[in-house]
Tab-separated table of C-alpha atoms and ligand atoms in Angstrom:
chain	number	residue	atom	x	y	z
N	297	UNK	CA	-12.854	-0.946	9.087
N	298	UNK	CA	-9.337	-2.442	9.424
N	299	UNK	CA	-6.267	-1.097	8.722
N	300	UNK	CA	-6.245	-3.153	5.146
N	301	UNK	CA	-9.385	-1.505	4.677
N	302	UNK	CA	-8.606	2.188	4.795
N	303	UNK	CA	-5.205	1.768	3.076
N	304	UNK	CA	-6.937	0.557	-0.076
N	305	UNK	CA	-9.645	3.155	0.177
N	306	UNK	CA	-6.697	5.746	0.096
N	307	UNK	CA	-4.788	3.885	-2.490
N	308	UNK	CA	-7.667	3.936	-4.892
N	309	UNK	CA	-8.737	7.044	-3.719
N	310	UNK	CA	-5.483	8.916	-4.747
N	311	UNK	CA	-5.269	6.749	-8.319
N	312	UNK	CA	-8.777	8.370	-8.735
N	313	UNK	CA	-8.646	11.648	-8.088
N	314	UNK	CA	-5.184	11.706	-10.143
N	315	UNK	CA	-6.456	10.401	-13.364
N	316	UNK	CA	-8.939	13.031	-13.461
N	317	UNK	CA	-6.545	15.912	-12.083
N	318	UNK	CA	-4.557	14.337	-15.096
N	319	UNK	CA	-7.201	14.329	-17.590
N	320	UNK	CA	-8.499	17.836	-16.527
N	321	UNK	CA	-5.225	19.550	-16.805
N	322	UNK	CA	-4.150	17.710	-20.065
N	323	UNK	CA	-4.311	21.161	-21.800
N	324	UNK	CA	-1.975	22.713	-19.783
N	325	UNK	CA	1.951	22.604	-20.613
N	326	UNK	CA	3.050	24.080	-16.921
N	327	UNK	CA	5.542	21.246	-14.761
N	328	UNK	CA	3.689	18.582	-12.809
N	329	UNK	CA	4.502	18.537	-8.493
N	330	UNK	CA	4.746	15.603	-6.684
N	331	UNK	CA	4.770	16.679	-2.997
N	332	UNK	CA	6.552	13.406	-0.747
N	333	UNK	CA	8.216	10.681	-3.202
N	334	UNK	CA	8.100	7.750	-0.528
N	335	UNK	CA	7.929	4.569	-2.434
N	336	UNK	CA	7.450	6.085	-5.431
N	337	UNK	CA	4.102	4.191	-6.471
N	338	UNK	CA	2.209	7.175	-7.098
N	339	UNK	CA	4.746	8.890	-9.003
N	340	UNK	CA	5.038	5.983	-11.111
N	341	UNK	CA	1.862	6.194	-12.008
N	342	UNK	CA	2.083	9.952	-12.883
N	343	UNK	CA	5.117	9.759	-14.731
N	344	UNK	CA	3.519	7.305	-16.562
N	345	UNK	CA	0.156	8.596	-17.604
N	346	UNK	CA	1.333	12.300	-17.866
N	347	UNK	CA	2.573	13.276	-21.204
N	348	UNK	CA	4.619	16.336	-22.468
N	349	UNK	CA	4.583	18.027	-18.685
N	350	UNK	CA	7.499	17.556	-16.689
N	351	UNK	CA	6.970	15.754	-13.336
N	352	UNK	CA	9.281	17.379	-10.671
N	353	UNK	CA	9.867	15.480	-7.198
N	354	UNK	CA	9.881	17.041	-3.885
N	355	UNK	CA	11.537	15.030	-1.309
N	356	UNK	CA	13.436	15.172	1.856
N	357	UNK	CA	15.778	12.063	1.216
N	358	UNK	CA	15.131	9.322	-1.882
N	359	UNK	CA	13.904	6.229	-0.680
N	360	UNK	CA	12.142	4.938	-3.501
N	361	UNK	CA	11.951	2.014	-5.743
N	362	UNK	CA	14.348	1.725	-8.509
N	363	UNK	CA	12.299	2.014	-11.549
N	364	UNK	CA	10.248	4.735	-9.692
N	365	UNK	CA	13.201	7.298	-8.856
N	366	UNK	CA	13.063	10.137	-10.516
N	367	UNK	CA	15.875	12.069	-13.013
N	368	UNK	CA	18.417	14.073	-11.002
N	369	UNK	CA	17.007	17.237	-12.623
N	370	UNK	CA	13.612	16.497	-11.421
N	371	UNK	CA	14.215	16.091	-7.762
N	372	UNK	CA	14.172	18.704	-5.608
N	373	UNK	CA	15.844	17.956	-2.806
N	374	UNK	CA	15.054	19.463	0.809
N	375	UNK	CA	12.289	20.489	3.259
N	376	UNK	CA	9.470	21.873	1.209
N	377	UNK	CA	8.758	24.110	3.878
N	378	UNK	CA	11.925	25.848	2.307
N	379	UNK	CA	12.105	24.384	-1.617
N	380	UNK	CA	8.096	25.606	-1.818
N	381	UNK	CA	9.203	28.928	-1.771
N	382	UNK	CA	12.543	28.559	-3.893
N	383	UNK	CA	10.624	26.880	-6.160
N	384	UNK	CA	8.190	29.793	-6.383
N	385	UNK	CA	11.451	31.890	-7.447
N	386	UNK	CA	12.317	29.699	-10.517
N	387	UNK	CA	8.556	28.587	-11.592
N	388	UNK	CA	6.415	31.093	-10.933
N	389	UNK	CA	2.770	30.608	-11.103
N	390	UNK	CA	3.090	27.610	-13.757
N	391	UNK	CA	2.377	24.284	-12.141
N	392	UNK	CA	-0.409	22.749	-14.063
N	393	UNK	CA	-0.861	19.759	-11.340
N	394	UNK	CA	0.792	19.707	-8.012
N	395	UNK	CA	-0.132	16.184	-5.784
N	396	UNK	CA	0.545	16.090	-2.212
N	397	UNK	CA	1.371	12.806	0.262
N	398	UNK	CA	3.186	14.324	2.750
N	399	UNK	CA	1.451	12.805	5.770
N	400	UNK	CA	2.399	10.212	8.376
N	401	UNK	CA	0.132	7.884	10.693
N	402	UNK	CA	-0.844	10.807	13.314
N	403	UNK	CA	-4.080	12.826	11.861
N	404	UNK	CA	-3.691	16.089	14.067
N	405	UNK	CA	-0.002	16.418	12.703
N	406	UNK	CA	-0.658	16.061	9.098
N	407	UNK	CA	-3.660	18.489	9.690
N	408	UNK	CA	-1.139	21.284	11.222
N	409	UNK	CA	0.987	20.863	8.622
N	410	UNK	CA	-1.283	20.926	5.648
N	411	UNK	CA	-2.151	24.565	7.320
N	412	UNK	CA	1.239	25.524	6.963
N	413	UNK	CA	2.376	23.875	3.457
N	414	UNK	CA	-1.277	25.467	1.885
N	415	UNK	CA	-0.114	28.784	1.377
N	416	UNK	CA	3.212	27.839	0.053
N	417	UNK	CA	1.748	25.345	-2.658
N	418	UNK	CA	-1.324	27.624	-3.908
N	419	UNK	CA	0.670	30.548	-5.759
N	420	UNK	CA	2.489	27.861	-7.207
N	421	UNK	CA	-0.821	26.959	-9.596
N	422	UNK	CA	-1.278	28.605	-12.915
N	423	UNK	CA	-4.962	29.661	-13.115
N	424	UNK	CA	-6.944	25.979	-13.520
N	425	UNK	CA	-4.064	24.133	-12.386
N	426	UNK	CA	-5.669	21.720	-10.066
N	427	UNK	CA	-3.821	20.141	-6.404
N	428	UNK	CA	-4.517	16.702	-5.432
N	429	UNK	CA	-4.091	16.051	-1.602
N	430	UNK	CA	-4.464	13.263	0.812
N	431	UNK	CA	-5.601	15.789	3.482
N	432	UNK	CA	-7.688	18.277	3.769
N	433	UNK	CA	-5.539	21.731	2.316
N	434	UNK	CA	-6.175	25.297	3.332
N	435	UNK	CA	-6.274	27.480	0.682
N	436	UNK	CA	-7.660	31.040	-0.082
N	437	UNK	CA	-8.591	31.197	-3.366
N	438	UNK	CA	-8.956	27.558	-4.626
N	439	UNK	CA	-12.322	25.692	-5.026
N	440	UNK	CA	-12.687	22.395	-3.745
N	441	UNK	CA	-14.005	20.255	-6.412
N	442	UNK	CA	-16.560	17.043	-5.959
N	443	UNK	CA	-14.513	13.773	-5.939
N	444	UNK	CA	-14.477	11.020	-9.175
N	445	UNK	CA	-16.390	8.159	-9.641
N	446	UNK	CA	-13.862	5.226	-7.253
N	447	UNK	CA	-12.585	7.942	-4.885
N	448	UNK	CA	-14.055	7.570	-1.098
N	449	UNK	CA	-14.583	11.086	0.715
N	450	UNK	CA	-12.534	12.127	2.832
N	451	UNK	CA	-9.798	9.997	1.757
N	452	UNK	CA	-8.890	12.244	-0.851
N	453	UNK	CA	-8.888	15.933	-1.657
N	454	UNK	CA	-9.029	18.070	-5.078
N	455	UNK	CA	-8.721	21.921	-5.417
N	456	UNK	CA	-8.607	24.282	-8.709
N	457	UNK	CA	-7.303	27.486	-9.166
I	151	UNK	CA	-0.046	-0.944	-15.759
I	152	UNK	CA	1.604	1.257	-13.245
I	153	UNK	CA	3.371	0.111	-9.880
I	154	UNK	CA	0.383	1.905	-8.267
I	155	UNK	CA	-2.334	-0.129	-10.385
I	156	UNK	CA	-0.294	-3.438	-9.325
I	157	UNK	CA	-0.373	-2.317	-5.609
I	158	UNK	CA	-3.767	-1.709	-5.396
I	159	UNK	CA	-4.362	-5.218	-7.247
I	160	UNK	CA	-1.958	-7.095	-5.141
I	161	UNK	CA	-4.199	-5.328	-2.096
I	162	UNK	CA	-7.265	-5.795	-3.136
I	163	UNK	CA	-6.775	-9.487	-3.958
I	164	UNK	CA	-5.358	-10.742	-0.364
I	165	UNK	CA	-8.656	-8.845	1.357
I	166	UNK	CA	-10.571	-10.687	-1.198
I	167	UNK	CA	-9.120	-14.083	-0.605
I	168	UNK	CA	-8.690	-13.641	2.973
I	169	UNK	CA	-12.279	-12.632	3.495
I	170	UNK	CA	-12.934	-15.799	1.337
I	171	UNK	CA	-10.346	-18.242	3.339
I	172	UNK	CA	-11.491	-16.531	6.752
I	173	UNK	CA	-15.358	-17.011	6.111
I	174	UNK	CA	-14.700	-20.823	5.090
I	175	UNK	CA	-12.699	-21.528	7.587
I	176	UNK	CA	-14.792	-20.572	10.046
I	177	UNK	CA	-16.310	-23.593	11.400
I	178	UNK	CA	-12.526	-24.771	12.335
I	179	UNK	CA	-10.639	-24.169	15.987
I	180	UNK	CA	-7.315	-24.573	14.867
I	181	UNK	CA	-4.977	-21.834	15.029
I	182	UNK	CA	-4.548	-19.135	12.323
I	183	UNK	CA	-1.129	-18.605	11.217
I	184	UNK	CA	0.344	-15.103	9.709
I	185	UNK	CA	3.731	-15.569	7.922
I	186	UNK	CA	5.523	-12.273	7.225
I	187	UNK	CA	4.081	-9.425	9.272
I	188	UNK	CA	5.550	-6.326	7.619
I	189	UNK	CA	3.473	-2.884	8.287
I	190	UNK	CA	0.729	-4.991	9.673
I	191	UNK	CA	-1.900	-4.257	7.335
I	192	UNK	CA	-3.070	-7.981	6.884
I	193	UNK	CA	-2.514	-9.270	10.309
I	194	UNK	CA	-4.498	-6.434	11.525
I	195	UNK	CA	-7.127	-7.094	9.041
I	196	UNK	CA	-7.157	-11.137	10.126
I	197	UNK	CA	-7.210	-10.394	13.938
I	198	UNK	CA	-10.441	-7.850	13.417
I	199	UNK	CA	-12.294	-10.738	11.158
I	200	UNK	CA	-11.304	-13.933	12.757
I	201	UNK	CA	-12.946	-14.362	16.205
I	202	UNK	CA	-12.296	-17.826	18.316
I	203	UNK	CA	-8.911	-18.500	17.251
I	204	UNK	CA	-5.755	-17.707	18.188
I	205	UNK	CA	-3.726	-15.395	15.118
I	206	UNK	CA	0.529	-16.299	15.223
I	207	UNK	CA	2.612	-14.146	13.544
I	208	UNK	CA	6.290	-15.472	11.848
I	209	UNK	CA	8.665	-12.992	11.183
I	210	UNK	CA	12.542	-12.248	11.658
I	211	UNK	CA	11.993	-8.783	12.873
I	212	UNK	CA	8.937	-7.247	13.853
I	213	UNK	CA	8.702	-3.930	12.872
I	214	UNK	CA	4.990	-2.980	12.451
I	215	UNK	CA	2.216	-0.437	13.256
I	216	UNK	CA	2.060	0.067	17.096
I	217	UNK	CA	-1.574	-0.804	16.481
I	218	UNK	CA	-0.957	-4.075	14.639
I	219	UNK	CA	1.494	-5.535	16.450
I	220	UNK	CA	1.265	-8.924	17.802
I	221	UNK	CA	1.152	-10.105	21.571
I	222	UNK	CA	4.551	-11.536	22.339
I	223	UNK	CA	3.110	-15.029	23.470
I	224	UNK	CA	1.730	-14.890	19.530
I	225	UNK	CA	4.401	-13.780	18.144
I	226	UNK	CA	7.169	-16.545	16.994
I	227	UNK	CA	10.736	-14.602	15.960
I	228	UNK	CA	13.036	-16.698	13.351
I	229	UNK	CA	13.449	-17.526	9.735
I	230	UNK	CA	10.193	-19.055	8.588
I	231	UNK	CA	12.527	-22.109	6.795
I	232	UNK	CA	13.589	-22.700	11.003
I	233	UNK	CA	10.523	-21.776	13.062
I	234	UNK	CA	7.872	-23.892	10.690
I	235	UNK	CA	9.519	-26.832	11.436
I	236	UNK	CA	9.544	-25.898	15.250
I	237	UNK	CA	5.785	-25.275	15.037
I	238	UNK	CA	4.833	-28.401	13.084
I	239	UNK	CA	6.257	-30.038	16.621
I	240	UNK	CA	4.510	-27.688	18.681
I	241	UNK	CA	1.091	-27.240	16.860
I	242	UNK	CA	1.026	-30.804	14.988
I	243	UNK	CA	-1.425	-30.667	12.073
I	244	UNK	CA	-3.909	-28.303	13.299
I	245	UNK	CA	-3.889	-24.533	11.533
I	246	UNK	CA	-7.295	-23.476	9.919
I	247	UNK	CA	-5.387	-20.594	7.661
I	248	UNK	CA	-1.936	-20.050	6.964
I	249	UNK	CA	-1.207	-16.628	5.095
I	250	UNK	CA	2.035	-15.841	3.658
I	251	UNK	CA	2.667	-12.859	2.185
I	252	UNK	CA	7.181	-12.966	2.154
I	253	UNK	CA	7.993	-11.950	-1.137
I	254	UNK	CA	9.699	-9.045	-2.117
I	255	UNK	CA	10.634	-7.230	-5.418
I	256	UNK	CA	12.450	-10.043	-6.961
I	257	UNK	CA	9.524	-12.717	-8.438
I	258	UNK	CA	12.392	-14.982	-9.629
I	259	UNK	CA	13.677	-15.300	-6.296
I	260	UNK	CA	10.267	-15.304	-4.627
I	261	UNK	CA	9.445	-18.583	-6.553
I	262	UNK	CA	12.476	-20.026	-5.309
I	263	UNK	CA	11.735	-19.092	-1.674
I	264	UNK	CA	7.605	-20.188	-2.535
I	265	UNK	CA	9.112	-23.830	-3.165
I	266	UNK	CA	11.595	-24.024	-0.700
I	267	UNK	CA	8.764	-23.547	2.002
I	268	UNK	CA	5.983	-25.121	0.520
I	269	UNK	CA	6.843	-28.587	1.987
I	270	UNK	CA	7.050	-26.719	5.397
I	271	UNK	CA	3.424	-25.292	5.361
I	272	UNK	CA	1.736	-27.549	3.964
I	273	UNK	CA	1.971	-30.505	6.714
I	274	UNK	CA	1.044	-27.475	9.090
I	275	UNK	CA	-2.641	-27.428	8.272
I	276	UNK	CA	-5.440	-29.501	9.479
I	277	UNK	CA	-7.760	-31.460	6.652
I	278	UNK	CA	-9.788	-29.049	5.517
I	279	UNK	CA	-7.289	-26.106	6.289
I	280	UNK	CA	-6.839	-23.358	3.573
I	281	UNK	CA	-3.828	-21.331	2.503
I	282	UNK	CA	-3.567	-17.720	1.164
I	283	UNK	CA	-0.629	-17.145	-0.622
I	284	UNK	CA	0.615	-13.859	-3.093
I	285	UNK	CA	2.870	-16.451	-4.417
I	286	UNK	CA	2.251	-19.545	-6.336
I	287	UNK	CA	2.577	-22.071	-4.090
I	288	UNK	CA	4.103	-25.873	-4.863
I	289	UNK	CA	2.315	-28.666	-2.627
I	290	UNK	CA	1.935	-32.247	-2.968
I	291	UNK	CA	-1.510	-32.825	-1.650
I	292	UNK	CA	-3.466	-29.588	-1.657
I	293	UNK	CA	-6.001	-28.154	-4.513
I	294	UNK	CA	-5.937	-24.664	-6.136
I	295	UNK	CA	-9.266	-22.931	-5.242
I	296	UNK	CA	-10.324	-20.536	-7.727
I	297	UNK	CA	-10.316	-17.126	-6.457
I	298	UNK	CA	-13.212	-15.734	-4.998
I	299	UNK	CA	-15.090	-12.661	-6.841
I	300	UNK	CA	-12.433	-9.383	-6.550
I	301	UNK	CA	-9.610	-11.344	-6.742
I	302	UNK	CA	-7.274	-10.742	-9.421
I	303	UNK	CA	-6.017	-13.775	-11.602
I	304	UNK	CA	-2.013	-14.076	-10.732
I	305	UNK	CA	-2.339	-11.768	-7.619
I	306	UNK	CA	-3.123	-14.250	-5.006
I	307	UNK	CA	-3.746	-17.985	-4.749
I	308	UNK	CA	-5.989	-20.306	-2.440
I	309	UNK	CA	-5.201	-23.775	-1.665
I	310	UNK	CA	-7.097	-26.389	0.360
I	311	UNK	CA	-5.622	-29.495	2.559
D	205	SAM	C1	3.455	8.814	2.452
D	205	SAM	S1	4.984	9.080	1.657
D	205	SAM	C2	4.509	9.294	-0.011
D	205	SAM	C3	4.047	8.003	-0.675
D	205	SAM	C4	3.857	8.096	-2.181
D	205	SAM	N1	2.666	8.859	-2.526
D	205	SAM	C5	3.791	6.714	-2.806
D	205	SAM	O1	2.808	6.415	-3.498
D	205	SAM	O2	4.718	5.919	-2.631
D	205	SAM	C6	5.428	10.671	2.238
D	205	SAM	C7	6.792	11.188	1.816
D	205	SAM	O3	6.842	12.586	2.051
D	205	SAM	C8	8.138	12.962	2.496
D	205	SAM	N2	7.999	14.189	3.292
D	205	SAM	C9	7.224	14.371	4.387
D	205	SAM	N3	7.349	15.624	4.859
D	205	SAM	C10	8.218	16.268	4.040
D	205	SAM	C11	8.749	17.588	4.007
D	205	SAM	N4	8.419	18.504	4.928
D	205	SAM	N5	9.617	17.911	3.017
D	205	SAM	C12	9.971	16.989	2.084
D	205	SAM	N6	9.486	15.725	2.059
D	205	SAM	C13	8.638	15.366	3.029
D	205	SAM	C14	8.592	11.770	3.316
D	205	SAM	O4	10.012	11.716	3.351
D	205	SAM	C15	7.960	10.584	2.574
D	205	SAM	O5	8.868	10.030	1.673
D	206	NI	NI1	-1.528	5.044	12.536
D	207	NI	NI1	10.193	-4.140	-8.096
């Protein structure tokens, strides 16, 4: 397995996983969370495929594409270790869909802090709101669901409320 | 289309044609030649698959994976439009695979670039030598292959010495 390999199992991993989070929640009118903005490909894609939900940004610092940054309105600027539980303040228990890339190359680190970011992102959820993650999340009252059709375990992660 | 969907084309489509170019090239000793290293993805994907012959990576500033970085003796720093020319007196007509993956955002501009160093590749390979390109490519004497089975049409591009 090469490094080409396991980068398009995740890529097509995530793409699956959110058109069903996307499908599944389409009843739902609470905002839409993208967790990490990076290059901006994935929010692209939600942005694109999610109608009449807002999708809000959380990001450290913009780096993205051009014609995948989000509004001004929609970013939330800052560490979500601190905007998670602002953003908890304003929302309440609304989000309909919140996705999560947060990670970086090293496995153990993304592990710790998907321990520590859980409990901030799960009161976020309105009841069958549903979290899409790239690692494994550690929540207390969330059910991890089976993967889609096209998503590779362990690449990919979905939880309901 | 989203710029997720075309990622995950544009991926999928260089594994495909490199596992193509790599398999039929495999009766060849000539050297393999990566232009444009980048993350590192596709170089590290070449080095894993290609056994017997030497893998040189081109690029201006090497700035890859730890794990998918070159040895310096096969790494060759410089503009591509400088260093191909270099080679071509170093290596003579003997590369099995050249694969060039140095566009960017731009397509317009990436054509330009794509027939600016055309005419420096192609006297590069050996008769019989194939070339992987994600841009179309503008030789004298080399033939379009068509893409092997995974590829996407417009994604990628194979051409034979
Ligand atoms: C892997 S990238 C996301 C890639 C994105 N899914 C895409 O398709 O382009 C991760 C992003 O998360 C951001 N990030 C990581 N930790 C963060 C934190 N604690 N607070 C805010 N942003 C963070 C990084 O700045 C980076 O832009
Ligand atoms: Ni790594
Ligand atoms: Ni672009």
């Amino acid at each position: 397995m090469t490094r080409l390999d396991l980068f398009i199992d995740r890529m097509v991993s995530q793409r699956a996983c959110l058109d069903f989070a996307i499908a599944e929640t389409d009843d739902l009118t609470g905002p839409v969370f993208e967790l990490g903005l990076g290059n901006g490909r994935t929010f692209h894609h939600m942005r694109e495929n999610i109608h009449g939900r807002d999708v809000y940004v959380f990001e450290r610092a913009v780096a993205s594409h051009p014609d995948s940054t989000p509004a001004e309105e929609l970013t939330i600027l800052g560490d979500v270790m601190e905007t998670l539980p602002q953003s908890l303040e304003r929302f309440g228990a609304t989000a309909s869909l919140i996705h999560a890339d947060l990670g970086g190359h090293n496995r153990a680190k993304n592990d710790v802090f998907a321990r520590a970011v859980s409990p901030l992102i799960e009161p976020l959820l309105v009841p069958g709101g549903l979290m899409v993650s790239s690692d494994r999340m550690y929540f207390d009252n969330m059910i991890e669901l089976p993967l889609p059709e096209g998503a590779v375990e362990g690449r990919c992660f979905i939880y309901k409320k």
